[in-house]
């Protein structure tokens, strides 16, 4: 599932391909991908004759400013992706929204499992508020003090807490495991079980992990082999000690950790 680093990769891909080209027309290949209240014709009208000017990533969303006003919103669900290619080429598989650009190019939003969403908004900040999306995990205004404060009164496992998008936008299942592995914190521990230093370590590690992974657009083969992500398999050798990676379930999600590196 695309998380912050992957979505940053989509943003960079979009920025280097489809911006500042006149939009000829937009096809919605499956209306179910549209956000509630946004029709295919409204999307088409908003884009026709205009261009995509700039993009902004927040958590797992990409917002693209439309030259004539407003923003295109994209969430990638489990299987969303962007594909830029020649209009003469075959449309990519699972294309749900296809934007035809001048000079014979096209940008397609593809999503095999249909769990993503495409929509429109006039105001990104209002959109985030309406959808109860918290600060971006890499936002420089999100300080450790603010992070600590937002954890107050939270119950449940630390893993579930860092994946809560209303608290922190961008961290999903895979990167939550990575952060806790590198911070040496057991995923099942509760916020109350953690002291100030451990919370600080989780925060600092989260920033470091996401920053580096975002730089590589979430490409797994670009990540250090000392990370957990390339070893997400039950019984795999832990990249940091002589122990084995263990698979379990935390907050209803498949979770990988090293019982030696992350003692309870
Ligand atoms: Zn280990």
mmCIF file of N, CA and C in Angstrom, residues 132-260:
data_model
loop_
_atom_site.group_PDB
_atom_site.id
_atom_site.type_symbol
_atom_site.label_atom_id
_atom_site.label_comp_id
_atom_site.label_asym_id
_atom_site.label_seq_id
_atom_site.Cartn_x
_atom_site.Cartn_y
_atom_site.Cartn_z
ATOM 1 N N UNK A 132 -10.428 14.787 8.398
ATOM 2 C CA UNK A 132 -9.778 14.473 9.671
ATOM 3 C C UNK A 132 -8.363 13.923 9.462
ATOM 4 N N UNK A 133 -7.599 14.610 8.612
ATOM 5 C CA UNK A 133 -6.219 14.209 8.334
ATOM 6 C C UNK A 133 -5.287 15.137 9.112
ATOM 7 N N UNK A 134 -4.451 14.550 9.943
ATOM 8 C CA UNK A 134 -3.547 15.321 10.803
ATOM 9 C C UNK A 134 -2.357 15.875 10.042
ATOM 10 N N UNK A 135 -1.387 16.445 10.761
ATOM 11 C CA UNK A 135 -0.211 17.015 10.101
ATOM 12 C C UNK A 135 0.594 15.949 9.357
ATOM 13 N N UNK A 136 1.214 16.359 8.275
ATOM 14 C CA UNK A 136 2.076 15.451 7.533
ATOM 15 C C UNK A 136 3.233 15.023 8.434
ATOM 16 N N UNK A 137 3.568 13.749 8.362
ATOM 17 C CA UNK A 137 4.601 13.206 9.254
ATOM 18 C C UNK A 137 5.953 13.895 9.071
ATOM 19 N N UNK A 138 6.179 14.524 7.906
ATOM 20 C CA UNK A 138 7.457 15.216 7.688
ATOM 21 C C UNK A 138 7.336 16.735 7.814
ATOM 22 N N UNK A 139 6.174 17.218 8.225
ATOM 23 C CA UNK A 139 5.968 18.667 8.365
ATOM 24 C C UNK A 139 6.924 19.228 9.421
ATOM 25 N N UNK A 140 7.701 20.250 9.016
ATOM 26 C CA UNK A 140 8.691 20.794 9.954
ATOM 27 C C UNK A 140 8.017 21.500 11.132
ATOM 28 N N UNK A 141 6.746 21.863 10.967
ATOM 29 C CA UNK A 141 6.044 22.526 12.082
ATOM 30 C C UNK A 141 5.588 21.510 13.140
ATOM 31 N N UNK A 142 5.632 20.238 12.759
ATOM 32 C CA UNK A 142 5.289 19.202 13.734
ATOM 33 C C UNK A 142 6.542 18.901 14.561
ATOM 34 N N UNK A 143 6.595 19.452 15.752
ATOM 35 C CA UNK A 143 7.766 19.275 16.615
ATOM 36 C C UNK A 143 7.540 18.081 17.542
ATOM 37 N N UNK A 144 8.606 17.672 18.190
ATOM 38 C CA UNK A 144 8.501 16.578 19.161
ATOM 39 C C UNK A 144 7.510 16.950 20.275
ATOM 40 N N UNK A 145 7.557 18.198 20.700
ATOM 41 C CA UNK A 145 6.635 18.649 21.762
ATOM 42 C C UNK A 145 5.187 18.487 21.313
ATOM 43 N N UNK A 146 4.901 18.892 20.083
ATOM 44 C CA UNK A 146 3.528 18.759 19.561
ATOM 45 C C UNK A 146 3.149 17.284 19.405
ATOM 46 N N UNK A 147 4.111 16.485 18.950
ATOM 47 C CA UNK A 147 3.870 15.056 18.777
ATOM 48 C C UNK A 147 3.518 14.425 20.128
ATOM 49 N N UNK A 148 4.327 14.746 21.149
ATOM 50 C CA UNK A 148 4.064 14.225 22.500
ATOM 51 C C UNK A 148 2.683 14.612 22.973
ATOM 52 N N UNK A 149 2.346 15.859 22.733
ATOM 53 C CA UNK A 149 1.056 16.378 23.193
ATOM 54 C C UNK A 149 -0.093 15.634 22.506
ATOM 55 N N UNK A 150 0.094 15.365 21.215
ATOM 56 C CA UNK A 150 -0.988 14.694 20.475
ATOM 57 C C UNK A 150 -1.175 13.238 20.928
ATOM 58 N N UNK A 151 -0.180 12.703 21.614
ATOM 59 C CA UNK A 151 -0.288 11.317 22.089
ATOM 60 C C UNK A 151 -1.038 11.215 23.417
ATOM 61 N N UNK A 152 -1.179 12.350 24.077
ATOM 62 C CA UNK A 152 -1.832 12.352 25.387
ATOM 63 C C UNK A 152 -3.227 11.750 25.291
ATOM 64 N N UNK A 153 -3.497 10.846 26.210
ATOM 65 C CA UNK A 153 -4.830 10.251 26.258
ATOM 66 C C UNK A 153 -5.073 9.168 25.215
ATOM 67 N N UNK A 154 -4.060 8.891 24.377
ATOM 68 C CA UNK A 154 -4.233 7.848 23.367
ATOM 69 C C UNK A 154 -4.043 6.478 24.006
ATOM 70 N N UNK A 155 -4.919 5.564 23.650
ATOM 71 C CA UNK A 155 -4.749 4.208 24.153
ATOM 72 C C UNK A 155 -4.426 3.295 22.981
ATOM 73 N N UNK A 156 -4.193 2.048 23.263
ATOM 74 C CA UNK A 156 -3.881 1.106 22.195
ATOM 75 C C UNK A 156 -2.391 1.045 21.943
ATOM 76 N N UNK A 157 -2.023 0.118 21.064
ATOM 77 C CA UNK A 157 -0.614 -0.142 20.788
ATOM 78 C C UNK A 157 0.023 1.029 20.047
ATOM 79 N N UNK A 158 1.305 1.267 20.337
ATOM 80 C CA UNK A 158 2.055 2.348 19.675
ATOM 81 C C UNK A 158 1.962 2.216 18.158
ATOM 82 N N UNK A 159 1.973 0.976 17.661
ATOM 83 C CA UNK A 159 1.921 0.802 16.209
ATOM 84 C C UNK A 159 0.642 1.406 15.629
ATOM 85 N N UNK A 160 -0.494 1.085 16.268
ATOM 86 C CA UNK A 160 -1.768 1.622 15.795
ATOM 87 C C UNK A 160 -1.810 3.139 15.893
ATOM 88 N N UNK A 161 -1.182 3.669 16.936
ATOM 89 C CA UNK A 161 -1.192 5.116 17.141
ATOM 90 C C UNK A 161 -0.425 5.838 16.023
ATOM 91 N N UNK A 162 0.772 5.349 15.694
ATOM 92 C CA UNK A 162 1.530 6.053 14.648
ATOM 93 C C UNK A 162 0.908 5.888 13.253
ATOM 94 N N UNK A 163 0.024 4.876 13.125
ATOM 95 C CA UNK A 163 -0.652 4.703 11.831
ATOM 96 C C UNK A 163 -1.963 5.493 11.742
ATOM 97 N N UNK A 164 -2.340 6.126 12.848
ATOM 98 C CA UNK A 164 -3.600 6.865 12.880
ATOM 99 C C UNK A 164 -3.436 8.174 12.086
ATOM 100 N N UNK A 165 -4.104 8.245 10.945
ATOM 101 C CA UNK A 165 -3.899 9.384 10.032
ATOM 102 C C UNK A 165 -4.405 10.705 10.597
ATOM 103 N N UNK A 166 -5.292 10.642 11.586
ATOM 104 C CA UNK A 166 -5.789 11.892 12.160
ATOM 105 C C UNK A 166 -4.741 12.493 13.102
ATOM 106 N N UNK A 167 -3.818 11.662 13.521
ATOM 107 C CA UNK A 167 -2.757 12.116 14.414
ATOM 108 C C UNK A 167 -1.527 12.528 13.617
ATOM 109 N N UNK A 168 -1.257 11.732 12.591
ATOM 110 C CA UNK A 168 -0.010 11.839 11.843
ATOM 111 C C UNK A 168 -0.294 11.272 10.450
ATOM 112 N N UNK A 169 -0.149 12.070 9.428
ATOM 113 C CA UNK A 169 -0.517 11.591 8.095
ATOM 114 C C UNK A 169 0.689 11.061 7.342
ATOM 115 N N UNK A 170 0.594 9.851 6.843
ATOM 116 C CA UNK A 170 1.610 9.316 5.947
ATOM 117 C C UNK A 170 2.176 7.966 6.328
ATOM 118 N N UNK A 171 2.148 7.628 7.627
ATOM 119 C CA UNK A 171 2.731 6.354 8.057
ATOM 120 C C UNK A 171 1.674 5.254 7.956
ATOM 121 N N UNK A 172 1.991 4.188 7.256
ATOM 122 C CA UNK A 172 1.096 3.036 7.151
ATOM 123 C C UNK A 172 1.742 1.818 7.788
ATOM 124 N N UNK A 173 1.245 0.662 7.427
ATOM 125 C CA UNK A 173 1.656 -0.586 8.074
ATOM 126 C C UNK A 173 3.157 -0.883 7.956
ATOM 127 N N UNK A 174 3.688 -0.740 6.767
ATOM 128 C CA UNK A 174 5.079 -1.132 6.524
ATOM 129 C C UNK A 174 6.061 -0.177 7.228
ATOM 130 N N UNK A 175 5.825 1.122 7.082
ATOM 131 C CA UNK A 175 6.760 2.081 7.688
ATOM 132 C C UNK A 175 6.588 2.166 9.200
ATOM 133 N N UNK A 176 5.400 1.864 9.720
ATOM 134 C CA UNK A 176 5.241 1.812 11.176
ATOM 135 C C UNK A 176 6.158 0.717 11.732
ATOM 136 N N UNK A 177 6.176 -0.437 11.067
ATOM 137 C CA UNK A 177 7.061 -1.529 11.507
ATOM 138 C C UNK A 177 8.525 -1.108 11.422
ATOM 139 N N UNK A 178 8.872 -0.436 10.331
ATOM 140 C CA UNK A 178 10.264 -0.022 10.138
ATOM 141 C C UNK A 178 10.711 0.942 11.240
ATOM 142 N N UNK A 179 9.867 1.929 11.521
ATOM 143 C CA UNK A 179 10.197 2.939 12.523
ATOM 144 C C UNK A 179 10.375 2.282 13.893
ATOM 145 N N UNK A 180 9.456 1.400 14.249
ATOM 146 C CA UNK A 180 9.535 0.778 15.579
ATOM 147 C C UNK A 180 10.730 -0.167 15.673
ATOM 148 N N UNK A 181 11.027 -0.830 14.564
ATOM 149 C CA UNK A 181 12.209 -1.706 14.532
ATOM 150 C C UNK A 181 13.475 -0.882 14.782
ATOM 151 N N UNK A 182 13.614 0.210 14.048
ATOM 152 C CA UNK A 182 14.833 1.014 14.179
ATOM 153 C C UNK A 182 14.887 1.753 15.514
ATOM 154 N N UNK A 183 13.725 2.071 16.075
ATOM 155 C CA UNK A 183 13.695 2.737 17.384
ATOM 156 C C UNK A 183 13.778 1.720 18.525
ATOM 157 N N UNK A 184 13.790 0.441 18.176
ATOM 158 C CA UNK A 184 13.868 -0.669 19.137
ATOM 159 C C UNK A 184 12.704 -0.659 20.126
ATOM 160 N N UNK A 185 11.521 -0.414 19.589
ATOM 161 C CA UNK A 185 10.320 -0.374 20.421
ATOM 162 C C UNK A 185 9.378 -1.494 19.975
ATOM 163 N N UNK A 186 8.925 -2.308 20.897
ATOM 164 C CA UNK A 186 8.010 -3.403 20.572
ATOM 165 C C UNK A 186 6.673 -2.827 20.088
ATOM 166 N N UNK A 187 6.172 -3.338 18.949
ATOM 167 C CA UNK A 187 4.962 -2.721 18.362
ATOM 168 C C UNK A 187 3.719 -2.795 19.243
ATOM 169 N N UNK A 188 3.694 -3.755 20.184
ATOM 170 C CA UNK A 188 2.489 -3.909 21.004
ATOM 171 C C UNK A 188 2.480 -3.021 22.251
ATOM 172 N N UNK A 189 3.606 -2.367 22.531
ATOM 173 C CA UNK A 189 3.619 -1.527 23.736
ATOM 174 C C UNK A 189 2.601 -0.400 23.621
ATOM 175 N N UNK A 190 2.037 -0.036 24.764
ATOM 176 C CA UNK A 190 1.066 1.068 24.792
ATOM 177 C C UNK A 190 1.814 2.379 25.035
ATOM 178 N N UNK A 191 1.175 3.476 24.657
ATOM 179 C CA UNK A 191 1.786 4.790 24.883
ATOM 180 C C UNK A 191 2.209 4.939 26.350
ATOM 181 N N UNK A 192 1.359 4.475 27.251
ATOM 182 C CA UNK A 192 1.660 4.597 28.687
ATOM 183 C C UNK A 192 2.875 3.776 29.110
ATOM 184 N N UNK A 193 3.203 2.741 28.310
ATOM 185 C CA UNK A 193 4.373 1.914 28.638
ATOM 186 C C UNK A 193 5.681 2.601 28.245
ATOM 187 N N UNK A 194 5.577 3.654 27.429
ATOM 188 C CA UNK A 194 6.785 4.269 26.883
ATOM 189 C C UNK A 194 7.161 5.515 27.678
ATOM 190 N N UNK A 195 8.454 5.652 27.946
ATOM 191 C CA UNK A 195 8.871 6.880 28.634
ATOM 192 C C UNK A 195 9.164 7.964 27.588
ATOM 193 N N UNK A 196 9.448 9.156 28.104
ATOM 194 C CA UNK A 196 9.683 10.312 27.233
ATOM 195 C C UNK A 196 10.788 10.069 26.218
ATOM 196 N N UNK A 197 11.816 9.389 26.680
ATOM 197 C CA UNK A 197 12.961 9.151 25.809
ATOM 198 C C UNK A 197 12.575 8.230 24.645
ATOM 199 N N UNK A 198 11.787 7.216 24.955
ATOM 200 C CA UNK A 198 11.362 6.279 23.899
ATOM 201 C C UNK A 198 10.438 6.953 22.882
ATOM 202 N N UNK A 199 9.548 7.802 23.382
ATOM 203 C CA UNK A 199 8.669 8.552 22.468
ATOM 204 C C UNK A 199 9.519 9.439 21.555
ATOM 205 N N UNK A 200 10.523 10.068 22.155
ATOM 206 C CA UNK A 200 11.429 10.926 21.384
ATOM 207 C C UNK A 200 12.162 10.120 20.328
ATOM 208 N N UNK A 201 12.555 8.910 20.687
ATOM 209 C CA UNK A 201 13.276 8.040 19.756
ATOM 210 C C UNK A 201 12.368 7.629 18.586
ATOM 211 N N UNK A 202 11.112 7.323 18.890
ATOM 212 C CA UNK A 202 10.151 6.961 17.839
ATOM 213 C C UNK A 202 9.998 8.135 16.874
ATOM 214 N N UNK A 203 9.844 9.323 17.419
ATOM 215 C CA UNK A 203 9.637 10.516 16.594
ATOM 216 C C UNK A 203 10.853 10.791 15.699
ATOM 217 N N UNK A 204 12.014 10.791 16.321
ATOM 218 C CA UNK A 204 13.247 11.086 15.590
ATOM 219 C C UNK A 204 13.495 10.039 14.493
ATOM 220 N N UNK A 205 13.265 8.786 14.848
ATOM 221 C CA UNK A 205 13.472 7.695 13.886
ATOM 222 C C UNK A 205 12.485 7.804 12.732
ATOM 223 N N UNK A 206 11.237 8.128 13.072
ATOM 224 C CA UNK A 206 10.214 8.276 12.030
ATOM 225 C C UNK A 206 10.652 9.314 10.993
ATOM 226 N N UNK A 207 11.139 10.441 11.481
ATOM 227 C CA UNK A 207 11.588 11.499 10.570
ATOM 228 C C UNK A 207 12.724 11.016 9.671
ATOM 229 N N UNK A 208 13.675 10.356 10.282
ATOM 230 C CA UNK A 208 14.861 9.918 9.547
ATOM 231 C C UNK A 208 14.481 8.865 8.493
ATOM 232 N N UNK A 209 13.676 7.892 8.921
ATOM 233 C CA UNK A 209 13.282 6.795 8.021
ATOM 234 C C UNK A 209 12.465 7.335 6.847
ATOM 235 N N UNK A 210 11.474 8.172 7.150
ATOM 236 C CA UNK A 210 10.595 8.672 6.081
ATOM 237 C C UNK A 210 11.354 9.567 5.116
ATOM 238 N N UNK A 211 12.250 10.388 5.663
ATOM 239 C CA UNK A 211 13.003 11.305 4.807
ATOM 240 C C UNK A 211 13.840 10.536 3.797
ATOM 241 N N UNK A 212 14.558 9.544 4.283
ATOM 242 C CA UNK A 212 15.425 8.780 3.393
ATOM 243 C C UNK A 212 14.599 7.983 2.376
ATOM 244 N N UNK A 213 13.522 7.334 2.872
ATOM 245 C CA UNK A 213 12.698 6.523 1.964
ATOM 246 C C UNK A 213 12.000 7.412 0.931
ATOM 247 N N UNK A 214 11.578 8.609 1.338
ATOM 248 C CA UNK A 214 10.894 9.527 0.413
ATOM 249 C C UNK A 214 11.852 9.968 -0.690
ATOM 250 N N UNK A 215 13.120 10.133 -0.324
ATOM 251 C CA UNK A 215 14.118 10.531 -1.314
ATOM 252 C C UNK A 215 14.209 9.493 -2.429
ATOM 253 N N UNK A 216 13.967 8.247 -2.070
ATOM 254 C CA UNK A 216 14.019 7.157 -3.054
ATOM 255 C C UNK A 216 12.631 6.779 -3.564
ATOM 256 N N UNK A 217 11.631 7.625 -3.264
ATOM 257 C CA UNK A 217 10.275 7.338 -3.731
ATOM 258 C C UNK A 217 9.759 5.989 -3.267
ATOM 259 N N UNK A 218 10.264 5.507 -2.117
ATOM 260 C CA UNK A 218 9.776 4.249 -1.564
ATOM 261 C C UNK A 218 10.255 3.008 -2.300
ATOM 262 N N UNK A 219 11.224 3.156 -3.213
ATOM 263 C CA UNK A 219 11.740 1.991 -3.952
ATOM 264 C C UNK A 219 12.506 1.070 -2.996
ATOM 265 N N UNK A 220 11.974 -0.133 -2.779
ATOM 266 C CA UNK A 220 12.538 -1.029 -1.766
ATOM 267 C C UNK A 220 14.005 -1.354 -2.044
ATOM 268 N N UNK A 221 14.349 -1.545 -3.317
ATOM 269 C CA UNK A 221 15.739 -1.933 -3.607
ATOM 270 C C UNK A 221 16.736 -0.784 -3.385
ATOM 271 N N UNK A 222 16.215 0.414 -3.122
ATOM 272 C CA UNK A 222 17.102 1.548 -2.824
ATOM 273 C C UNK A 222 17.308 1.714 -1.313
ATOM 274 N N UNK A 223 16.560 0.966 -0.523
ATOM 275 C CA UNK A 223 16.636 1.150 0.932
ATOM 276 C C UNK A 223 17.811 0.359 1.506
ATOM 277 N N UNK A 224 18.406 0.870 2.593
ATOM 278 C CA UNK A 224 19.550 0.167 3.193
ATOM 279 C C UNK A 224 19.182 -1.269 3.591
ATOM 280 N N UNK A 225 20.115 -2.194 3.417
ATOM 281 C CA UNK A 225 19.814 -3.594 3.741
ATOM 282 C C UNK A 225 19.758 -3.809 5.254
ATOM 283 N N UNK A 226 20.185 -2.799 6.019
ATOM 284 C CA UNK A 226 20.088 -2.901 7.481
ATOM 285 C C UNK A 226 18.665 -2.591 7.963
ATOM 286 N N UNK A 227 17.786 -2.204 7.030
ATOM 287 C CA UNK A 227 16.398 -1.911 7.394
ATOM 288 C C UNK A 227 15.591 -3.214 7.458
ATOM 289 N N UNK A 228 14.456 -3.125 8.105
ATOM 290 C CA UNK A 228 13.570 -4.284 8.210
ATOM 291 C C UNK A 228 12.839 -4.566 6.886
ATOM 292 N N UNK A 229 12.484 -3.504 6.163
ATOM 293 C CA UNK A 229 11.638 -3.658 4.964
ATOM 294 C C UNK A 229 12.149 -4.734 3.991
ATOM 295 N N UNK A 230 13.460 -4.767 3.672
ATOM 296 C CA UNK A 230 13.900 -5.840 2.762
ATOM 297 C C UNK A 230 13.861 -7.240 3.394
ATOM 298 N N UNK A 231 13.510 -7.323 4.694
ATOM 299 C CA UNK A 231 13.505 -8.622 5.391
ATOM 300 C C UNK A 231 12.141 -8.929 6.000
ATOM 301 N N UNK A 232 11.078 -8.393 5.402
ATOM 302 C CA UNK A 232 9.729 -8.600 5.958
ATOM 303 C C UNK A 232 9.219 -9.994 5.627
ATOM 304 N N UNK A 233 9.690 -10.959 6.395
ATOM 305 C CA UNK A 233 9.294 -12.346 6.171
ATOM 306 C C UNK A 233 9.439 -13.070 7.492
ATOM 307 N N UNK A 234 8.437 -13.861 7.838
ATOM 308 C CA UNK A 234 8.487 -14.596 9.100
ATOM 309 C C UNK A 234 9.679 -15.543 9.075
ATOM 310 N N UNK A 235 10.558 -15.433 10.071
ATOM 311 C CA UNK A 235 11.721 -16.326 10.152
ATOM 312 C C UNK A 235 12.946 -15.818 9.413
ATOM 313 N N UNK A 236 12.856 -14.667 8.752
ATOM 314 C CA UNK A 236 14.028 -14.110 8.066
ATOM 315 C C UNK A 236 15.073 -13.702 9.104
ATOM 316 N N UNK A 237 16.337 -13.662 8.685
ATOM 317 C CA UNK A 237 17.390 -13.208 9.602
ATOM 318 C C UNK A 237 17.188 -11.726 9.894
ATOM 319 N N UNK A 238 17.298 -11.366 11.167
ATOM 320 C CA UNK A 238 17.230 -9.952 11.535
ATOM 321 C C UNK A 238 18.477 -9.261 10.982
ATOM 322 N N UNK A 239 18.333 -8.120 10.324
ATOM 323 C CA UNK A 239 19.509 -7.449 9.753
ATOM 324 C C UNK A 239 20.394 -6.782 10.808
ATOM 325 N N UNK A 240 19.946 -6.776 12.065
ATOM 326 C CA UNK A 240 20.727 -6.089 13.107
ATOM 327 C C UNK A 240 21.324 -7.016 14.164
ATOM 328 N N UNK A 241 20.724 -8.197 14.340
ATOM 329 C CA UNK A 241 21.250 -9.106 15.371
ATOM 330 C C UNK A 241 21.209 -10.545 14.828
ATOM 331 N N UNK A 242 21.465 -11.513 15.679
ATOM 332 C CA UNK A 242 21.466 -12.897 15.199
ATOM 333 C C UNK A 242 20.088 -13.548 15.343
ATOM 334 N N UNK A 243 19.094 -12.763 15.765
ATOM 335 C CA UNK A 243 17.725 -13.269 15.931
ATOM 336 C C UNK A 243 16.983 -13.368 14.606
ATOM 337 N N UNK A 244 15.718 -13.768 14.713
ATOM 338 C CA UNK A 244 14.874 -13.936 13.524
ATOM 339 C C UNK A 244 13.707 -12.954 13.563
ATOM 340 N N UNK A 245 13.313 -12.518 12.384
ATOM 341 C CA UNK A 245 12.144 -11.647 12.258
ATOM 342 C C UNK A 245 10.902 -12.483 12.540
ATOM 343 N N UNK A 246 9.955 -11.896 13.281
ATOM 344 C CA UNK A 246 8.748 -12.630 13.641
ATOM 345 C C UNK A 246 7.529 -11.884 13.099
ATOM 346 N N UNK A 247 6.562 -12.671 12.638
ATOM 347 C CA UNK A 247 5.322 -12.069 12.137
ATOM 348 C C UNK A 247 4.228 -12.236 13.190
ATOM 349 N N UNK A 248 3.478 -11.185 13.413
ATOM 350 C CA UNK A 248 2.364 -11.275 14.351
ATOM 351 C C UNK A 248 1.262 -10.317 13.879
ATOM 352 N N UNK A 249 0.224 -10.135 14.693
ATOM 353 C CA UNK A 249 -0.821 -9.172 14.347
ATOM 354 C C UNK A 249 -0.912 -8.120 15.443
ATOM 355 N N UNK A 250 -0.877 -6.858 15.048
ATOM 356 C CA UNK A 250 -1.052 -5.759 15.999
ATOM 357 C C UNK A 250 -2.043 -4.789 15.392
ATOM 358 N N UNK A 251 -2.991 -4.345 16.173
ATOM 359 C CA UNK A 251 -4.032 -3.430 15.692
ATOM 360 C C UNK A 251 -4.665 -3.968 14.402
ATOM 361 N N UNK A 252 -4.811 -5.294 14.351
ATOM 362 C CA UNK A 252 -5.472 -5.922 13.207
ATOM 363 C C UNK A 252 -4.626 -6.020 11.950
ATOM 364 N N UNK A 253 -3.352 -5.628 12.033
ATOM 365 C CA UNK A 253 -2.524 -5.634 10.826
ATOM 366 C C UNK A 253 -1.325 -6.566 10.976
ATOM 367 N N UNK A 254 -0.922 -7.178 9.869
ATOM 368 C CA UNK A 254 0.279 -8.013 9.859
ATOM 369 C C UNK A 254 1.468 -7.161 10.272
ATOM 370 N N UNK A 255 2.214 -7.684 11.233
ATOM 371 C CA UNK A 255 3.302 -6.896 11.805
ATOM 372 C C UNK A 255 4.569 -7.725 11.862
ATOM 373 N N UNK A 256 5.676 -7.136 11.454
ATOM 374 C CA UNK A 256 6.977 -7.815 11.508
ATOM 375 C C UNK A 256 7.864 -7.075 12.499
ATOM 376 N N UNK A 257 8.570 -7.829 13.324
ATOM 377 C CA UNK A 257 9.470 -7.207 14.296
ATOM 378 C C UNK A 257 10.509 -8.231 14.722
ATOM 379 N N UNK A 258 11.528 -7.772 15.448
ATOM 380 C CA UNK A 258 12.534 -8.684 15.966
ATOM 381 C C UNK A 258 12.399 -8.713 17.486
ATOM 382 N N UNK A 259 12.003 -9.863 18.036
ATOM 383 C CA UNK A 259 11.789 -9.937 19.489
ATOM 384 C C UNK A 259 13.057 -9.624 20.290
ATOM 385 N N UNK A 260 14.225 -9.801 19.679
ATOM 386 C CA UNK A 260 15.472 -9.499 20.386
ATOM 387 C C UNK A 260 15.773 -8.013 20.384
#
